[in-house]
Amino acid sequence: MELIITEKDNAARRIAEILSEGSATAERRNGVNVYRWGDTRVVGLSGHVVGVDFPPEYNDWRDVEPAELIDAEVTKEPTQENIVTTLKTLSRRADEAVVATDYDREGELIGKEAYELIREETDIPVSRVRFSSITEREVRNAFADAEEIDFDLAAAGEARQIIDLVWGAALTRFLSLSARQLGDDFISVGRVQSPTLKLIVDREREIEAFDPEDYWEIFADLQKNGSGFEAQYFYDDDGSEAERVWNEADADAAYADLTSVDAATVTSVRRRTRTDSPPTPFNTTAFISAASSLGYSAQRAMSIAEELYTAGYMTYPRTDNTVYPDDLEEDVLLDEFVGSPTFGEDAESLLEQDDIVATEGDEETTDHPPIHPTGEIPSKADISEDEWEIYELVVRRFFATVAEAATWERLRVVSEAGGRSLKANGKRLVEPGYHAVYPYSSASENHVPDVEEGEELSISEVRLDAKQTQPPRRYGQSRLIETMEDLGLGTKATRHNTLEKLYDRGYIEGDPPRPTALANAVVEAAEEFADRVVSDDMTAQLERDMTRIANGEATLEEVADESREMLQEVFDELAASREEIGEHLQESLKADKTLGPCPECGESMLVRRSRQGSYFVGCDGFPECRNTLPLPSTGEPLVLDETCEEHDMHHVKMLAGRDTFVHGCPRCEAEKADESDDEVIGPCPECGVAPAEQRDEGGDAAEGGDAEEGGELAIKHLRSGSRLVGCTRYPDCDYSLPLPRNGDIEVTEEFCEEHDLPELVVDPDSDDPWELGCPICNFEEYQARNAVEDLEDLNGIGAATADKLAAAGIESLEDLRAADPDGIAAEVQGVSAGQVQDWQSELEA
DNA sequence: GCAAGGTC
């Protein structure tokens, strides 16, 4: 039997399809797909199925000096037991194995890991095939001419694994121990995350150190036959043109000269045409950047891309490649879009071009093509709105890369008025070219009319604008990812995750991200004692060392030992400053949690955590001062920069994924609750008396006075800031319904027939009032909606799949847990029994 | 429990 191993299931399926000419069938083993035909089996890994780690005796952070990790043994253990077992079982029956992982360094290492797992079972020959894209021709050629695993290249990848683990773990433990942060809130450091964090911290330092400078600019409105355009004053500054005037007296003088006349004379007119080349194919970074200008975070863009890839609508989203492979036939792919309601016309117009030549970027790699649509086109109804917007972006980017260049006409008009110079730059799109199919890049025009030299133009207005130089702008997420790529930090598959990690670790907040006090302290400590780990030099050096290993000029051991020596030197310096570093980190952690002064004792109020794990605001003077304030029960509190003027307290935001909200000032929220009265709206369905009964009983007061029942529902404000409809007999009756956190709530005269409750309207006087309706009906709808969203949180279920599942009666996690996998597979197209089993096991976990 | 890199 011949065993073929790929890097992922998707590649396994496609390779089996090609090599078997479509006759391969799939079977599940230990939850892993195995494709078979004749005497061949193909199995897909899931990237690395083994991972590096220290032996178990190093597990307890408190028992092991961090520096001991430097020379600790590094072992490899399976991390994906199911896949490892399946691979080993298959290899025992195989006569030969072929490694067909991705054609890049990490793919070589993943292949070598598979090789070693096979070697634990058998000594069958193991070969390696390499192909640049999974197409019939490439794959067949590769299998006809199998090669050997490149163990040097794999060793280069292993050096990276070891160095990253040793540096990351030793320094992370050192900082966490020194600041006594051993729980979920440990303090992490790493070769990629720390230089990335330093980028953000450095930029914030520049902003803080920035000293704005005053300057002035002067604009004049010129008129030609009733059509006006704007011109700007400029002067000669040592041979170059300058617009900014740096002192007020000069600006006033120029302004006075320009206002002393009422016409300007044209002194020069220059016309130029400029071609504007279409953009290059999408790699991951360019894709994230384009999606970001549509308002998607890096993480969200990648997660949608993943779903569209899995559904078969676009190619693999993690790629550095910006050159379409030779086997991509652009005209054939364009042809797929002819007839599409959204894309048909554009595709046809592109096909009418004399020849279709795609643009190329600078980077050409061998593992995956640039991101492009596959030609299988979803209908709008198949996928969510966000998915469609991203899909359209990918399609239109492909269109743009095969479209013609645009042509602009630039018109520059210089004129003189009162001895001063004015200039106006016009631009007009003459040939829209790729802009016709790609509306995402700016094509805005600036109209400047045709004028001739010597012509007189009347001046209708002159403006003197006082301005100030601005500090550099913060990096947005996509700009950060671009900068990481320029510096060689991280990879196409990890950069967006690194940013998420910085958010999760409490190092950055907001978008554009800003560093917390903790982040500043970590970067400062690293700069002083372990400069390498916050510098992109470490990655640059590692890349050079990896190249040497891959070329056989150095060994893994030499490179790793040299790195260990450097880390040892870092620790020699660190040891003496352990307490100092710890104190600084602890102060910063406290600063990130400080809200403002305690009104009772003047100490600071801090965000704290109770023994039960819930968050509250407590006084730093505890136990002498026991003043506290509640916080909402959902989410992780984040202290914002914004403060409440009345209480000098920072506002608090509660981070809870899609339910994230701003709580505001906890004192204001508590006071608001104290001041508001409960508003009764009807009988409690648990313990109340229905209106019908009340009517039957007439005015009989004796029955209605029973304390065991007769509860009523009221709109209540809690001190934690939340509102609810709850029973007046609370805590004897704890019936409650949620209400929105914000907005005025109006109780209307309309009643819900089913529940005997009035319908509610939120923000009745606003432009966009929300008819919430009966609170019980609203709660039931809310639960149903949440159940569907919970489903979408499972791996591989996007809006498209959730929609199909709902049609088959699977509308909640409970439904899915109880479902019969084979039944679902039979009923829902595109969902396999194996997938359902995966979701069910994910639920159990 | 630490990193960064695959993968979903």
mmCIF file with all atom_site columns, C-alpha atoms in Angstrom, chain A residues 681-835:
data_model
loop_
_atom_site.group_PDB
_atom_site.id
_atom_site.type_symbol
_atom_site.label_atom_id
_atom_site.label_alt_id
_atom_site.label_comp_id
_atom_site.label_asym_id
_atom_site.label_entity_id
_atom_site.label_seq_id
_atom_site.pdbx_PDB_ins_code
_atom_site.Cartn_x
_atom_site.Cartn_y
_atom_site.Cartn_z
_atom_site.occupancy
_atom_site.B_iso_or_equiv
_atom_site.pdbx_formal_charge
_atom_site.auth_seq_id
_atom_site.auth_comp_id
_atom_site.auth_asym_id
_atom_site.auth_atom_id
_atom_site.pdbx_PDB_model_num
ATOM 1   C CA . ILE A 1 681 ? -45.918 46.755 34.581 1.00 0.00 ? 681 ILE A CA 1
ATOM 2   C CA . GLY A 1 682 ? -47.997 43.638 35.306 1.00 0.00 ? 682 GLY A CA 1
ATOM 3   C CA . PRO A 1 683 ? -48.367 40.376 37.186 1.00 0.00 ? 683 PRO A CA 1
ATOM 4   C CA . CYS A 1 684 ? -45.430 38.002 37.697 1.00 0.00 ? 684 CYS A CA 1
ATOM 5   C CA . PRO A 1 685 ? -45.979 34.835 35.624 1.00 0.00 ? 685 PRO A CA 1
ATOM 6   C CA . GLU A 1 686 ? -44.333 32.745 38.380 1.00 0.00 ? 686 GLU A CA 1
ATOM 7   C CA . CYS A 1 687 ? -46.105 33.956 41.495 1.00 0.00 ? 687 CYS A CA 1
ATOM 8   C CA . GLY A 1 688 ? -48.470 36.706 40.410 1.00 0.00 ? 688 GLY A CA 1
ATOM 9   C CA . VAL A 1 689 ? -52.246 36.808 40.046 1.00 0.00 ? 689 VAL A CA 1
ATOM 10  C CA . ALA A 1 690 ? -53.485 36.987 36.487 1.00 0.00 ? 690 ALA A CA 1
ATOM 11  C CA . PRO A 1 691 ? -55.661 40.022 35.673 1.00 0.00 ? 691 PRO A CA 1
ATOM 12  C CA . ALA A 1 692 ? -58.512 37.705 34.723 1.00 0.00 ? 692 ALA A CA 1
ATOM 13  C CA . GLU A 1 693 ? -58.521 36.250 38.247 1.00 0.00 ? 693 GLU A CA 1
ATOM 14  C CA . GLN A 1 694 ? -58.315 39.698 39.750 1.00 0.00 ? 694 GLN A CA 1
ATOM 15  C CA . ARG A 1 695 ? -61.415 40.687 37.820 1.00 0.00 ? 695 ARG A CA 1
ATOM 16  C CA . ASP A 1 696 ? -63.250 37.521 38.866 1.00 0.00 ? 696 ASP A CA 1
ATOM 17  C CA . GLU A 1 697 ? -62.426 38.185 42.467 1.00 0.00 ? 697 GLU A CA 1
ATOM 18  C CA . GLY A 1 698 ? -63.790 41.676 42.217 1.00 0.00 ? 698 GLY A CA 1
ATOM 19  C CA . GLY A 1 699 ? -62.668 43.872 45.096 1.00 0.00 ? 699 GLY A CA 1
ATOM 20  C CA . ASP A 1 700 ? -62.006 40.995 47.490 1.00 0.00 ? 700 ASP A CA 1
ATOM 21  C CA . ALA A 1 701 ? -59.021 42.347 49.403 1.00 0.00 ? 701 ALA A CA 1
ATOM 22  C CA . ALA A 1 702 ? -58.554 39.351 51.709 1.00 0.00 ? 702 ALA A CA 1
ATOM 23  C CA . GLU A 1 703 ? -57.295 37.024 48.931 1.00 0.00 ? 703 GLU A CA 1
ATOM 24  C CA . GLY A 1 704 ? -55.034 39.568 47.247 1.00 0.00 ? 704 GLY A CA 1
ATOM 25  C CA . GLY A 1 705 ? -53.035 40.278 50.405 1.00 0.00 ? 705 GLY A CA 1
ATOM 26  C CA . ASP A 1 706 ? -51.373 36.846 50.597 1.00 0.00 ? 706 ASP A CA 1
ATOM 27  C CA . ALA A 1 707 ? -47.578 37.288 50.923 1.00 0.00 ? 707 ALA A CA 1
ATOM 28  C CA . GLU A 1 708 ? -46.803 33.957 49.242 1.00 0.00 ? 708 GLU A CA 1
ATOM 29  C CA . GLU A 1 709 ? -48.093 35.178 45.921 1.00 0.00 ? 709 GLU A CA 1
ATOM 30  C CA . GLY A 1 710 ? -49.290 38.313 44.208 1.00 0.00 ? 710 GLY A CA 1
ATOM 31  C CA . GLY A 1 711 ? -45.837 39.265 42.901 1.00 0.00 ? 711 GLY A CA 1
ATOM 32  C CA . GLU A 1 712 ? -45.695 41.868 40.178 1.00 0.00 ? 712 GLU A CA 1
ATOM 33  C CA . LEU A 1 713 ? -43.200 42.500 37.439 1.00 0.00 ? 713 LEU A CA 1
ATOM 34  C CA . ALA A 1 714 ? -41.366 45.811 37.562 1.00 0.00 ? 714 ALA A CA 1
ATOM 35  C CA . ILE A 1 715 ? -38.696 47.535 35.530 1.00 0.00 ? 715 ILE A CA 1
ATOM 36  C CA . LYS A 1 716 ? -35.689 47.702 37.867 1.00 0.00 ? 716 LYS A CA 1
ATOM 37  C CA . HIS A 1 717 ? -32.323 49.414 37.722 1.00 0.00 ? 717 HIS A CA 1
ATOM 38  C CA . LEU A 1 718 ? -29.487 47.522 39.391 1.00 0.00 ? 718 LEU A CA 1
ATOM 39  C CA . ARG A 1 719 ? -26.424 49.199 40.898 1.00 0.00 ? 719 ARG A CA 1
ATOM 40  C CA . SER A 1 720 ? -24.244 47.203 38.509 1.00 0.00 ? 720 SER A CA 1
ATOM 41  C CA . GLY A 1 721 ? -25.774 49.246 35.694 1.00 0.00 ? 721 GLY A CA 1
ATOM 42  C CA . SER A 1 722 ? -27.997 46.589 34.196 1.00 0.00 ? 722 SER A CA 1
ATOM 43  C CA . ARG A 1 723 ? -31.766 46.832 33.918 1.00 0.00 ? 723 ARG A CA 1
ATOM 44  C CA . LEU A 1 724 ? -34.278 44.064 34.031 1.00 0.00 ? 724 LEU A CA 1
ATOM 45  C CA . VAL A 1 725 ? -37.913 43.218 34.403 1.00 0.00 ? 725 VAL A CA 1
ATOM 46  C CA . GLY A 1 726 ? -38.064 41.373 37.737 1.00 0.00 ? 726 GLY A CA 1
ATOM 47  C CA . CYS A 1 727 ? -40.541 40.294 40.372 1.00 0.00 ? 727 CYS A CA 1
ATOM 48  C CA . THR A 1 728 ? -41.313 42.697 43.224 1.00 0.00 ? 728 THR A CA 1
ATOM 49  C CA . ARG A 1 729 ? -41.106 39.740 45.635 1.00 0.00 ? 729 ARG A CA 1
ATOM 50  C CA . TYR A 1 730 ? -37.368 39.293 44.868 1.00 0.00 ? 730 TYR A CA 1
ATOM 51  C CA . PRO A 1 731 ? -35.517 37.521 46.451 1.00 0.00 ? 731 PRO A CA 1
ATOM 52  C CA . ASP A 1 732 ? -38.446 35.235 47.338 1.00 0.00 ? 732 ASP A CA 1
ATOM 53  C CA . CYS A 1 733 ? -39.246 35.051 43.629 1.00 0.00 ? 733 CYS A CA 1
ATOM 54  C CA . ASP A 1 734 ? -36.314 35.414 41.261 1.00 0.00 ? 734 ASP A CA 1
ATOM 55  C CA . TYR A 1 735 ? -38.215 35.560 37.961 1.00 0.00 ? 735 TYR A CA 1
ATOM 56  C CA . SER A 1 736 ? -36.495 38.024 35.630 1.00 0.00 ? 736 SER A CA 1
ATOM 57  C CA . LEU A 1 737 ? -36.207 39.114 32.008 1.00 0.00 ? 737 LEU A CA 1
ATOM 58  C CA . PRO A 1 738 ? -33.312 41.072 30.523 1.00 0.00 ? 738 PRO A CA 1
ATOM 59  C CA . LEU A 1 739 ? -33.619 44.633 29.247 1.00 0.00 ? 739 LEU A CA 1
ATOM 60  C CA . PRO A 1 740 ? -31.236 46.603 27.054 1.00 0.00 ? 740 PRO A CA 1
ATOM 61  C CA . ARG A 1 741 ? -28.528 48.450 28.960 1.00 0.00 ? 741 ARG A CA 1
ATOM 62  C CA . ASN A 1 742 ? -29.034 51.832 27.325 1.00 0.00 ? 742 ASN A CA 1
ATOM 63  C CA . GLY A 1 743 ? -31.867 54.049 26.145 1.00 0.00 ? 743 GLY A CA 1
ATOM 64  C CA . ASP A 1 744 ? -35.076 55.398 27.657 1.00 0.00 ? 744 ASP A CA 1
ATOM 65  C CA . ILE A 1 745 ? -37.745 52.760 28.137 1.00 0.00 ? 745 ILE A CA 1
ATOM 66  C CA . GLU A 1 746 ? -41.373 53.703 27.513 1.00 0.00 ? 746 GLU A CA 1
ATOM 67  C CA . VAL A 1 747 ? -44.241 51.541 28.732 1.00 0.00 ? 747 VAL A CA 1
ATOM 68  C CA . THR A 1 748 ? -46.978 51.759 26.094 1.00 0.00 ? 748 THR A CA 1
ATOM 69  C CA . GLU A 1 749 ? -50.732 51.210 26.290 1.00 0.00 ? 749 GLU A CA 1
ATOM 70  C CA . GLU A 1 750 ? -50.500 48.220 23.938 1.00 0.00 ? 750 GLU A CA 1
ATOM 71  C CA . PHE A 1 751 ? -50.724 44.832 25.642 1.00 0.00 ? 751 PHE A CA 1
ATOM 72  C CA . CYS A 1 752 ? -49.366 41.430 24.622 1.00 0.00 ? 752 CYS A CA 1
ATOM 73  C CA . GLU A 1 753 ? -52.382 39.127 24.616 1.00 0.00 ? 753 GLU A CA 1
ATOM 74  C CA . GLU A 1 754 ? -50.391 36.029 25.403 1.00 0.00 ? 754 GLU A CA 1
ATOM 75  C CA . HIS A 1 755 ? -48.510 37.360 28.448 1.00 0.00 ? 755 HIS A CA 1
ATOM 76  C CA . ASP A 1 756 ? -50.689 40.208 29.741 1.00 0.00 ? 756 ASP A CA 1
ATOM 77  C CA . LEU A 1 757 ? -47.771 42.589 29.647 1.00 0.00 ? 757 LEU A CA 1
ATOM 78  C CA . PRO A 1 758 ? -47.441 46.012 28.065 1.00 0.00 ? 758 PRO A CA 1
ATOM 79  C CA . GLU A 1 759 ? -45.262 46.448 25.016 1.00 0.00 ? 759 GLU A CA 1
ATOM 80  C CA . LEU A 1 760 ? -42.088 48.446 25.579 1.00 0.00 ? 760 LEU A CA 1
ATOM 81  C CA . VAL A 1 761 ? -40.360 50.945 23.303 1.00 0.00 ? 761 VAL A CA 1
ATOM 82  C CA . VAL A 1 762 ? -36.716 51.892 23.733 1.00 0.00 ? 762 VAL A CA 1
ATOM 83  C CA . ASP A 1 763 ? -35.757 55.497 22.984 1.00 0.00 ? 763 ASP A CA 1
ATOM 84  C CA . PRO A 1 764 ? -39.289 56.469 21.844 1.00 0.00 ? 764 PRO A CA 1
ATOM 85  C CA . ASP A 1 765 ? -38.248 60.045 21.082 1.00 0.00 ? 765 ASP A CA 1
ATOM 86  C CA . SER A 1 766 ? -35.156 59.220 19.063 1.00 0.00 ? 766 SER A CA 1
ATOM 87  C CA . ASP A 1 767 ? -34.900 59.060 15.284 1.00 0.00 ? 767 ASP A CA 1
ATOM 88  C CA . ASP A 1 768 ? -34.701 55.311 15.479 1.00 0.00 ? 768 ASP A CA 1
ATOM 89  C CA . PRO A 1 769 ? -36.963 54.003 18.257 1.00 0.00 ? 769 PRO A CA 1
ATOM 90  C CA . TRP A 1 770 ? -36.839 50.275 18.960 1.00 0.00 ? 770 TRP A CA 1
ATOM 91  C CA . GLU A 1 771 ? -40.133 48.535 19.531 1.00 0.00 ? 771 GLU A CA 1
ATOM 92  C CA . LEU A 1 772 ? -38.966 45.913 21.956 1.00 0.00 ? 772 LEU A CA 1
ATOM 93  C CA . GLY A 1 773 ? -42.536 44.707 22.522 1.00 0.00 ? 773 GLY A CA 1
ATOM 94  C CA . CYS A 1 774 ? -43.634 42.378 25.288 1.00 0.00 ? 774 CYS A CA 1
ATOM 95  C CA . PRO A 1 775 ? -40.580 41.586 27.446 1.00 0.00 ? 775 PRO A CA 1
ATOM 96  C CA . ILE A 1 776 ? -41.389 37.860 27.578 1.00 0.00 ? 776 ILE A CA 1
ATOM 97  C CA . CYS A 1 777 ? -41.809 37.569 23.798 1.00 0.00 ? 777 CYS A CA 1
ATOM 98  C CA . ASN A 1 778 ? -38.614 39.606 23.375 1.00 0.00 ? 778 ASN A CA 1
ATOM 99  C CA . PHE A 1 779 ? -36.667 37.311 25.697 1.00 0.00 ? 779 PHE A CA 1
ATOM 100 C CA . GLU A 1 780 ? -37.806 34.225 23.817 1.00 0.00 ? 780 GLU A CA 1
ATOM 101 C CA . GLU A 1 781 ? -36.671 35.718 20.504 1.00 0.00 ? 781 GLU A CA 1
ATOM 102 C CA . TYR A 1 782 ? -33.407 36.779 22.087 1.00 0.00 ? 782 TYR A CA 1
ATOM 103 C CA . GLN A 1 783 ? -32.716 33.230 23.275 1.00 0.00 ? 783 GLN A CA 1
ATOM 104 C CA . ALA A 1 784 ? -33.402 31.804 19.836 1.00 0.00 ? 784 ALA A CA 1
ATOM 105 C CA . ARG A 1 785 ? -31.042 34.321 18.239 1.00 0.00 ? 785 ARG A CA 1
ATOM 106 C CA . ASN A 1 786 ? -28.321 33.601 20.769 1.00 0.00 ? 786 ASN A CA 1
ATOM 107 C CA . ALA A 1 787 ? -28.642 29.879 20.136 1.00 0.00 ? 787 ALA A CA 1
ATOM 108 C CA . VAL A 1 788 ? -27.901 30.398 16.440 1.00 0.00 ? 788 VAL A CA 1
ATOM 109 C CA . GLU A 1 789 ? -24.950 32.668 17.237 1.00 0.00 ? 789 GLU A CA 1
ATOM 110 C CA . ASP A 1 790 ? -23.569 30.033 19.621 1.00 0.00 ? 790 ASP A CA 1
ATOM 111 C CA . LEU A 1 791 ? -23.693 27.593 16.719 1.00 0.00 ? 791 LEU A CA 1
ATOM 112 C CA . GLU A 1 792 ? -21.680 29.994 14.577 1.00 0.00 ? 792 GLU A CA 1
ATOM 113 C CA . ASP A 1 793 ? -18.950 30.026 17.219 1.00 0.00 ? 793 ASP A CA 1
ATOM 114 C CA . LEU A 1 794 ? -18.155 26.385 16.474 1.00 0.00 ? 794 LEU A CA 1
ATOM 115 C CA . ASN A 1 795 ? -15.281 25.686 14.127 1.00 0.00 ? 795 ASN A CA 1
ATOM 116 C CA . GLY A 1 796 ? -16.239 25.746 10.480 1.00 0.00 ? 796 GLY A CA 1
ATOM 117 C CA . ILE A 1 797 ? -19.826 26.912 10.978 1.00 0.00 ? 797 ILE A CA 1
ATOM 118 C CA . GLY A 1 798 ? -20.339 30.253 9.317  1.00 0.00 ? 798 GLY A CA 1
ATOM 119 C CA . ALA A 1 799 ? -23.594 31.981 8.551  1.00 0.00 ? 799 ALA A CA 1
ATOM 120 C CA . ALA A 1 800 ? -23.995 29.868 5.423  1.00 0.00 ? 800 ALA A CA 1
ATOM 121 C CA . THR A 1 801 ? -23.764 26.574 7.274  1.00 0.00 ? 801 THR A CA 1
ATOM 122 C CA . ALA A 1 802 ? -25.820 27.782 10.255 1.00 0.00 ? 802 ALA A CA 1
ATOM 123 C CA . ASP A 1 803 ? -28.571 28.734 7.848  1.00 0.00 ? 803 ASP A CA 1
ATOM 124 C CA . LYS A 1 804 ? -28.615 25.289 6.270  1.00 0.00 ? 804 LYS A CA 1
ATOM 125 C CA . LEU A 1 805 ? -28.573 23.601 9.683  1.00 0.00 ? 805 LEU A CA 1
ATOM 126 C CA . ALA A 1 806 ? -31.492 25.736 10.892 1.00 0.00 ? 806 ALA A CA 1
ATOM 127 C CA . ALA A 1 807 ? -33.520 24.556 7.902  1.00 0.00 ? 807 ALA A CA 1
ATOM 128 C CA . ALA A 1 808 ? -32.894 21.005 9.101  1.00 0.00 ? 808 ALA A CA 1
ATOM 129 C CA . GLY A 1 809 ? -34.123 21.875 12.598 1.00 0.00 ? 809 GLY A CA 1
ATOM 130 C CA . ILE A 1 810 ? -30.714 22.419 14.222 1.00 0.00 ? 810 ILE A CA 1
ATOM 131 C CA . GLU A 1 811 ? -31.107 25.813 15.841 1.00 0.00 ? 811 GLU A CA 1
ATOM 132 C CA . SER A 1 812 ? -29.098 25.565 19.046 1.00 0.00 ? 812 SER A CA 1
ATOM 133 C CA . LEU A 1 813 ? -26.148 23.812 20.623 1.00 0.00 ? 813 LEU A CA 1
ATOM 134 C CA . GLU A 1 814 ? -28.611 21.496 22.388 1.00 0.00 ? 814 GLU A CA 1
ATOM 135 C CA . ASP A 1 815 ? -30.165 20.530 19.048 1.00 0.00 ? 815 ASP A CA 1
ATOM 136 C CA . LEU A 1 816 ? -26.718 19.820 17.638 1.00 0.00 ? 816 LEU A CA 1
ATOM 137 C CA . ARG A 1 817 ? -25.646 17.793 20.650 1.00 0.00 ? 817 ARG A CA 1
ATOM 138 C CA . ALA A 1 818 ? -28.680 15.559 20.278 1.00 0.00 ? 818 ALA A CA 1
ATOM 139 C CA . ALA A 1 819 ? -28.515 15.309 16.488 1.00 0.00 ? 819 ALA A CA 1
ATOM 140 C CA . ASP A 1 820 ? -27.807 12.129 14.540 1.00 0.00 ? 820 ASP A CA 1
ATOM 141 C CA . PRO A 1 821 ? -24.716 12.809 12.389 1.00 0.00 ? 821 PRO A CA 1
ATOM 142 C CA . ASP A 1 822 ? -25.766 10.547 9.526  1.00 0.00 ? 822 ASP A CA 1
ATOM 143 C CA . GLY A 1 823 ? -29.262 12.022 9.481  1.00 0.00 ? 823 GLY A CA 1
ATOM 144 C CA . ILE A 1 824 ? -27.869 15.550 9.261  1.00 0.00 ? 824 ILE A CA 1
ATOM 145 C CA . ALA A 1 825 ? -25.398 14.540 6.551  1.00 0.00 ? 825 ALA A CA 1
ATOM 146 C CA . ALA A 1 826 ? -28.243 13.078 4.514  1.00 0.00 ? 826 ALA A CA 1
ATOM 147 C CA . GLU A 1 827 ? -30.448 16.128 4.941  1.00 0.00 ? 827 GLU A CA 1
ATOM 148 C CA . VAL A 1 828 ? -27.992 19.028 4.708  1.00 0.00 ? 828 VAL A CA 1
ATOM 149 C CA . GLN A 1 829 ? -25.999 19.407 1.547  1.00 0.00 ? 829 GLN A CA 1
ATOM 150 C CA . GLY A 1 830 ? -22.297 20.071 2.072  1.00 0.00 ? 830 GLY A CA 1
ATOM 151 C CA . VAL A 1 831 ? -22.219 18.815 5.650  1.00 0.00 ? 831 VAL A CA 1
ATOM 152 C CA . SER A 1 832 ? -20.659 15.412 6.328  1.00 0.00 ? 832 SER A CA 1
ATOM 153 C CA . ALA A 1 833 ? -21.340 13.068 9.223  1.00 0.00 ? 833 ALA A CA 1
ATOM 154 C CA . GLY A 1 834 ? -17.701 13.465 10.202 1.00 0.00 ? 834 GLY A CA 1
ATOM 155 C CA . GLN A 1 835 ? -18.088 17.236 10.489 1.00 0.00 ? 835 GLN A CA 1
#
